[in-house]
Amino acid sequence: MILLINKSKLVKRAIKGDQLALQQLLQDEQGKLYKMAFIYMKNEDDALEVFQQTVLEAIESIHQLKNPDYFSTWLTRICINISLQEIRKRKKVVMLDNLSFPEEVEERTSIEEQLDLSDVLYELDEKYKSVLILRFYYDQTVKQIAQLLECPEGTVKTNIHRGLALLKQKMKGAYKDDRREKSY
């Protein structure tokens, strides 16, 4: 991992056009970017495509980065935006296979399938999914998330609270304690 002092110098060099500095910075961030893309895209090929688009966008627009201290945040923001664009594009495409109805509806039977948190998280609206991923997967503070998503801290807190409530609601009944009526 690049030391913070060296990272700041590398970012400044990259902004000035040093391709080797930018390459080193991107290599340091590649694992984090791929994980972020995979969480949104839910498959390896699409995550790699988003990762590649993120790197390309970073190369093309590094000169626009105003504050070198926010390089990682800036890069994460690019990755999230590209992921969301890809998801929106796919929602507009109607697959013919999806129009036919299966003869038998498969039901989830095992508790393990019902408890798959990533599936439930993936079903949430983007505003909830983004803040929950950043807060709990990447340990970002509310302030950092607000800066990254360019929205007020109060909005981030609200979206975290509502997102957690939706997760709880969607997973209700999956645990033995939730199934029993509590009598006090």
Tab-separated table of C-alpha atoms in Angstrom:
chain	number	residue	atom	x	y	z
A	1	MET	CA	0.000	0.000	0.000
A	2	ILE	CA	1.261	3.456	-0.842
A	3	LEU	CA	2.150	5.660	2.111
A	4	LEU	CA	-0.078	8.721	2.464
A	5	ILE	CA	2.817	11.128	1.908
A	6	ASN	CA	3.878	9.325	-1.246
A	7	LYS	CA	0.261	8.950	-2.355
A	8	SER	CA	-0.290	12.692	-2.267
A	9	LYS	CA	2.854	13.237	-4.333
A	10	LEU	CA	1.826	10.520	-6.776
A	11	VAL	CA	-1.620	12.068	-7.215
A	12	LYS	CA	-0.099	15.482	-7.904
A	13	ARG	CA	2.248	13.916	-10.459
A	14	ALA	CA	-0.656	12.026	-12.054
A	15	ILE	CA	-2.697	15.218	-12.329
A	16	LYS	CA	0.248	16.808	-14.165
A	17	GLY	CA	0.248	13.921	-16.655
A	18	ASP	CA	2.641	11.342	-15.178
A	19	GLN	CA	1.171	8.065	-16.459
A	20	LEU	CA	3.391	5.860	-14.287
A	21	ALA	CA	2.196	7.656	-11.151
A	22	LEU	CA	-1.425	7.181	-12.202
A	23	GLN	CA	-0.773	3.521	-12.983
A	24	GLN	CA	0.677	2.964	-9.512
A	25	LEU	CA	-2.294	4.709	-7.878
A	26	LEU	CA	-4.787	2.658	-9.868
A	27	GLN	CA	-3.022	-0.576	-8.972
A	28	ASP	CA	-3.324	0.329	-5.301
A	29	GLU	CA	-7.078	0.950	-5.692
A	30	GLN	CA	-7.943	-1.946	-8.026
A	31	GLY	CA	-9.119	-4.400	-5.353
A	32	LYS	CA	-11.440	-1.886	-3.739
A	33	LEU	CA	-12.845	-0.777	-7.100
A	34	TYR	CA	-13.483	-4.317	-8.277
A	35	LYS	CA	-15.283	-5.202	-5.022
A	36	MET	CA	-17.447	-2.097	-5.330
A	37	ALA	CA	-18.309	-2.916	-8.950
A	38	PHE	CA	-19.048	-6.550	-8.076
A	39	ILE	CA	-21.432	-5.571	-5.273
A	40	TYR	CA	-23.434	-3.504	-7.740
A	41	MET	CA	-23.217	-5.719	-10.813
A	42	LYS	CA	-23.497	-9.154	-9.109
A	43	ASN	CA	-21.322	-10.989	-11.642
A	44	GLU	CA	-17.656	-11.104	-12.536
A	45	ASP	CA	-17.866	-10.132	-16.205
A	46	ASP	CA	-19.993	-7.046	-15.593
A	47	ALA	CA	-17.862	-6.044	-12.606
A	48	LEU	CA	-14.724	-6.281	-14.744
A	49	GLU	CA	-16.398	-4.173	-17.431
A	50	VAL	CA	-17.324	-1.504	-14.873
A	51	PHE	CA	-13.796	-1.658	-13.437
A	52	GLN	CA	-12.299	-1.123	-16.906
A	53	GLN	CA	-14.642	1.772	-17.614
A	54	THR	CA	-13.708	3.296	-14.251
A	55	VAL	CA	-9.993	3.079	-15.036
A	56	LEU	CA	-10.558	4.571	-18.495
A	57	GLU	CA	-12.608	7.428	-17.056
A	58	ALA	CA	-9.929	8.069	-14.409
A	59	ILE	CA	-7.202	8.195	-17.067
A	60	GLU	CA	-9.223	10.584	-19.212
A	61	SER	CA	-10.261	12.927	-16.417
A	62	ILE	CA	-7.443	12.853	-13.809
A	63	HIS	CA	-6.542	16.410	-14.776
A	64	GLN	CA	-9.960	17.538	-13.466
A	65	LEU	CA	-9.273	16.313	-9.914
A	66	LYS	CA	-9.074	19.448	-7.789
A	67	ASN	CA	-7.928	18.086	-4.437
A	68	PRO	CA	-5.302	15.303	-4.433
A	69	ASP	CA	-6.411	14.215	-0.940
A	70	TYR	CA	-9.736	13.040	-2.394
A	71	PHE	CA	-8.284	10.791	-5.109
A	72	SER	CA	-9.683	7.590	-3.597
A	73	THR	CA	-13.085	9.173	-2.998
A	74	TRP	CA	-13.123	10.593	-6.541
A	75	LEU	CA	-12.276	7.185	-8.007
A	76	THR	CA	-14.937	5.425	-5.915
A	77	ARG	CA	-17.493	7.980	-7.067
A	78	ILE	CA	-16.629	7.259	-10.705
A	79	CYS	CA	-17.048	3.522	-10.087
A	80	ILE	CA	-20.436	3.965	-8.402
A	81	ASN	CA	-21.690	6.261	-11.174
A	82	ILE	CA	-20.629	3.865	-13.922
A	83	SER	CA	-22.220	0.942	-12.049
A	84	LEU	CA	-25.491	2.829	-11.715
A	85	GLN	CA	-25.411	3.820	-15.399
A	86	GLU	CA	-24.967	0.179	-16.401
A	87	ILE	CA	-27.815	-0.917	-14.135
A	88	ARG	CA	-30.101	1.754	-15.614
A	89	LYS	CA	-29.169	0.686	-19.166
A	90	ARG	CA	-30.015	-2.925	-18.378
A	91	LYS	CA	-33.377	-2.024	-16.902
A	92	LYS	CA	-34.343	-0.455	-20.233
A	93	VAL	CA	-33.515	-3.646	-22.142
A	94	VAL	CA	-36.333	-6.176	-22.076
A	95	MET	CA	-35.121	-9.717	-22.532
A	96	LEU	CA	-37.484	-11.921	-24.515
A	97	ASP	CA	-36.736	-14.851	-22.224
A	98	ASN	CA	-38.082	-12.871	-19.287
A	99	LEU	CA	-41.453	-12.438	-21.007
A	100	SER	CA	-42.303	-16.119	-20.923
A	101	PHE	CA	-43.524	-17.536	-17.660
A	102	PRO	CA	-42.033	-20.726	-16.282
A	103	GLU	CA	-44.360	-23.679	-15.900
A	104	GLU	CA	-43.460	-24.149	-12.253
A	105	VAL	CA	-42.477	-21.423	-9.856
A	106	GLU	CA	-39.379	-22.304	-7.891
A	107	GLU	CA	-39.695	-21.513	-4.221
A	108	ARG	CA	-36.811	-20.875	-1.899
A	109	THR	CA	-36.842	-23.600	0.649
A	110	SER	CA	-33.622	-23.414	2.583
A	111	ILE	CA	-33.065	-20.874	5.310
A	112	GLU	CA	-29.569	-20.211	3.932
A	113	GLU	CA	-31.063	-18.893	0.697
A	114	GLN	CA	-33.477	-16.695	2.598
A	115	LEU	CA	-30.662	-15.254	4.674
A	116	ASP	CA	-28.477	-14.265	1.759
A	117	LEU	CA	-27.876	-10.681	2.765
A	118	SER	CA	-26.279	-9.703	-0.512
A	119	ASP	CA	-29.431	-10.710	-2.406
A	120	VAL	CA	-31.612	-8.665	-0.095
A	121	LEU	CA	-29.205	-5.739	-0.264
A	122	TYR	CA	-29.200	-5.941	-4.055
A	123	GLU	CA	-33.008	-5.604	-4.110
A	124	LEU	CA	-32.934	-2.244	-2.312
A	125	ASP	CA	-33.223	1.087	-4.113
A	126	GLU	CA	-29.871	2.475	-5.205
A	127	LYS	CA	-29.918	5.299	-2.641
A	128	TYR	CA	-30.177	2.806	0.221
A	129	LYS	CA	-27.824	0.242	-1.273
A	130	SER	CA	-25.090	2.837	-1.891
A	131	VAL	CA	-25.058	4.246	1.633
A	132	LEU	CA	-25.237	0.815	3.276
A	133	ILE	CA	-22.394	-0.559	1.162
A	134	LEU	CA	-20.222	2.465	1.841
A	135	ARG	CA	-21.033	2.500	5.557
A	136	PHE	CA	-20.847	-1.185	6.432
A	137	TYR	CA	-18.674	-2.758	3.726
A	138	TYR	CA	-16.154	0.079	3.411
A	139	ASP	CA	-16.414	1.613	6.921
A	140	GLN	CA	-16.947	5.115	5.560
A	141	THR	CA	-18.222	7.728	8.002
A	142	VAL	CA	-21.481	9.567	7.394
A	143	LYS	CA	-19.465	12.679	6.543
A	144	GLN	CA	-17.327	10.787	4.009
A	145	ILE	CA	-20.412	9.244	2.405
A	146	ALA	CA	-22.068	12.661	2.174
A	147	GLN	CA	-18.991	14.060	0.421
A	148	LEU	CA	-18.747	11.078	-1.887
A	149	LEU	CA	-22.418	11.130	-2.890
A	150	GLU	CA	-22.599	14.934	-2.820
A	151	CYS	CA	-25.603	15.119	-0.522
A	152	PRO	CA	-26.279	16.432	3.011
A	153	GLU	CA	-25.219	14.332	6.013
A	154	GLY	CA	-28.850	14.255	7.186
A	155	THR	CA	-29.865	12.590	3.923
A	156	VAL	CA	-27.149	9.970	4.375
A	157	LYS	CA	-28.301	9.247	7.937
A	158	THR	CA	-31.919	8.986	6.800
A	159	ASN	CA	-31.022	6.645	3.946
A	160	ILE	CA	-28.929	4.453	6.251
A	161	HIS	CA	-31.775	4.264	8.767
A	162	ARG	CA	-34.428	3.541	6.125
A	163	GLY	CA	-32.166	1.066	4.315
A	164	LEU	CA	-31.549	-0.862	7.538
A	165	ALA	CA	-35.281	-0.846	8.266
A	166	LEU	CA	-35.997	-2.253	4.799
A	167	LEU	CA	-33.333	-4.937	5.257
A	168	LYS	CA	-34.866	-5.901	8.578
A	169	GLN	CA	-38.346	-5.987	7.061
A	170	LYS	CA	-37.241	-8.121	4.098
A	171	MET	CA	-35.421	-10.560	6.375
A	172	LYS	CA	-38.158	-10.703	9.004
A	173	GLY	CA	-39.021	-14.236	9.953
A	174	ALA	CA	-35.672	-15.627	8.871
A	175	TYR	CA	-34.494	-15.913	12.450
A	176	LYS	CA	-36.161	-18.057	15.100
A	177	ASP	CA	-36.419	-15.107	17.499
A	178	ASP	CA	-38.357	-13.053	14.923
A	179	ARG	CA	-40.945	-15.798	14.355
A	180	ARG	CA	-42.119	-16.019	17.931
A	181	GLU	CA	-44.473	-13.503	19.425
A	182	LYS	CA	-42.689	-11.738	22.209
A	183	SER	CA	-44.718	-11.593	25.391
A	184	TYR	CA	-43.624	-9.218	28.077
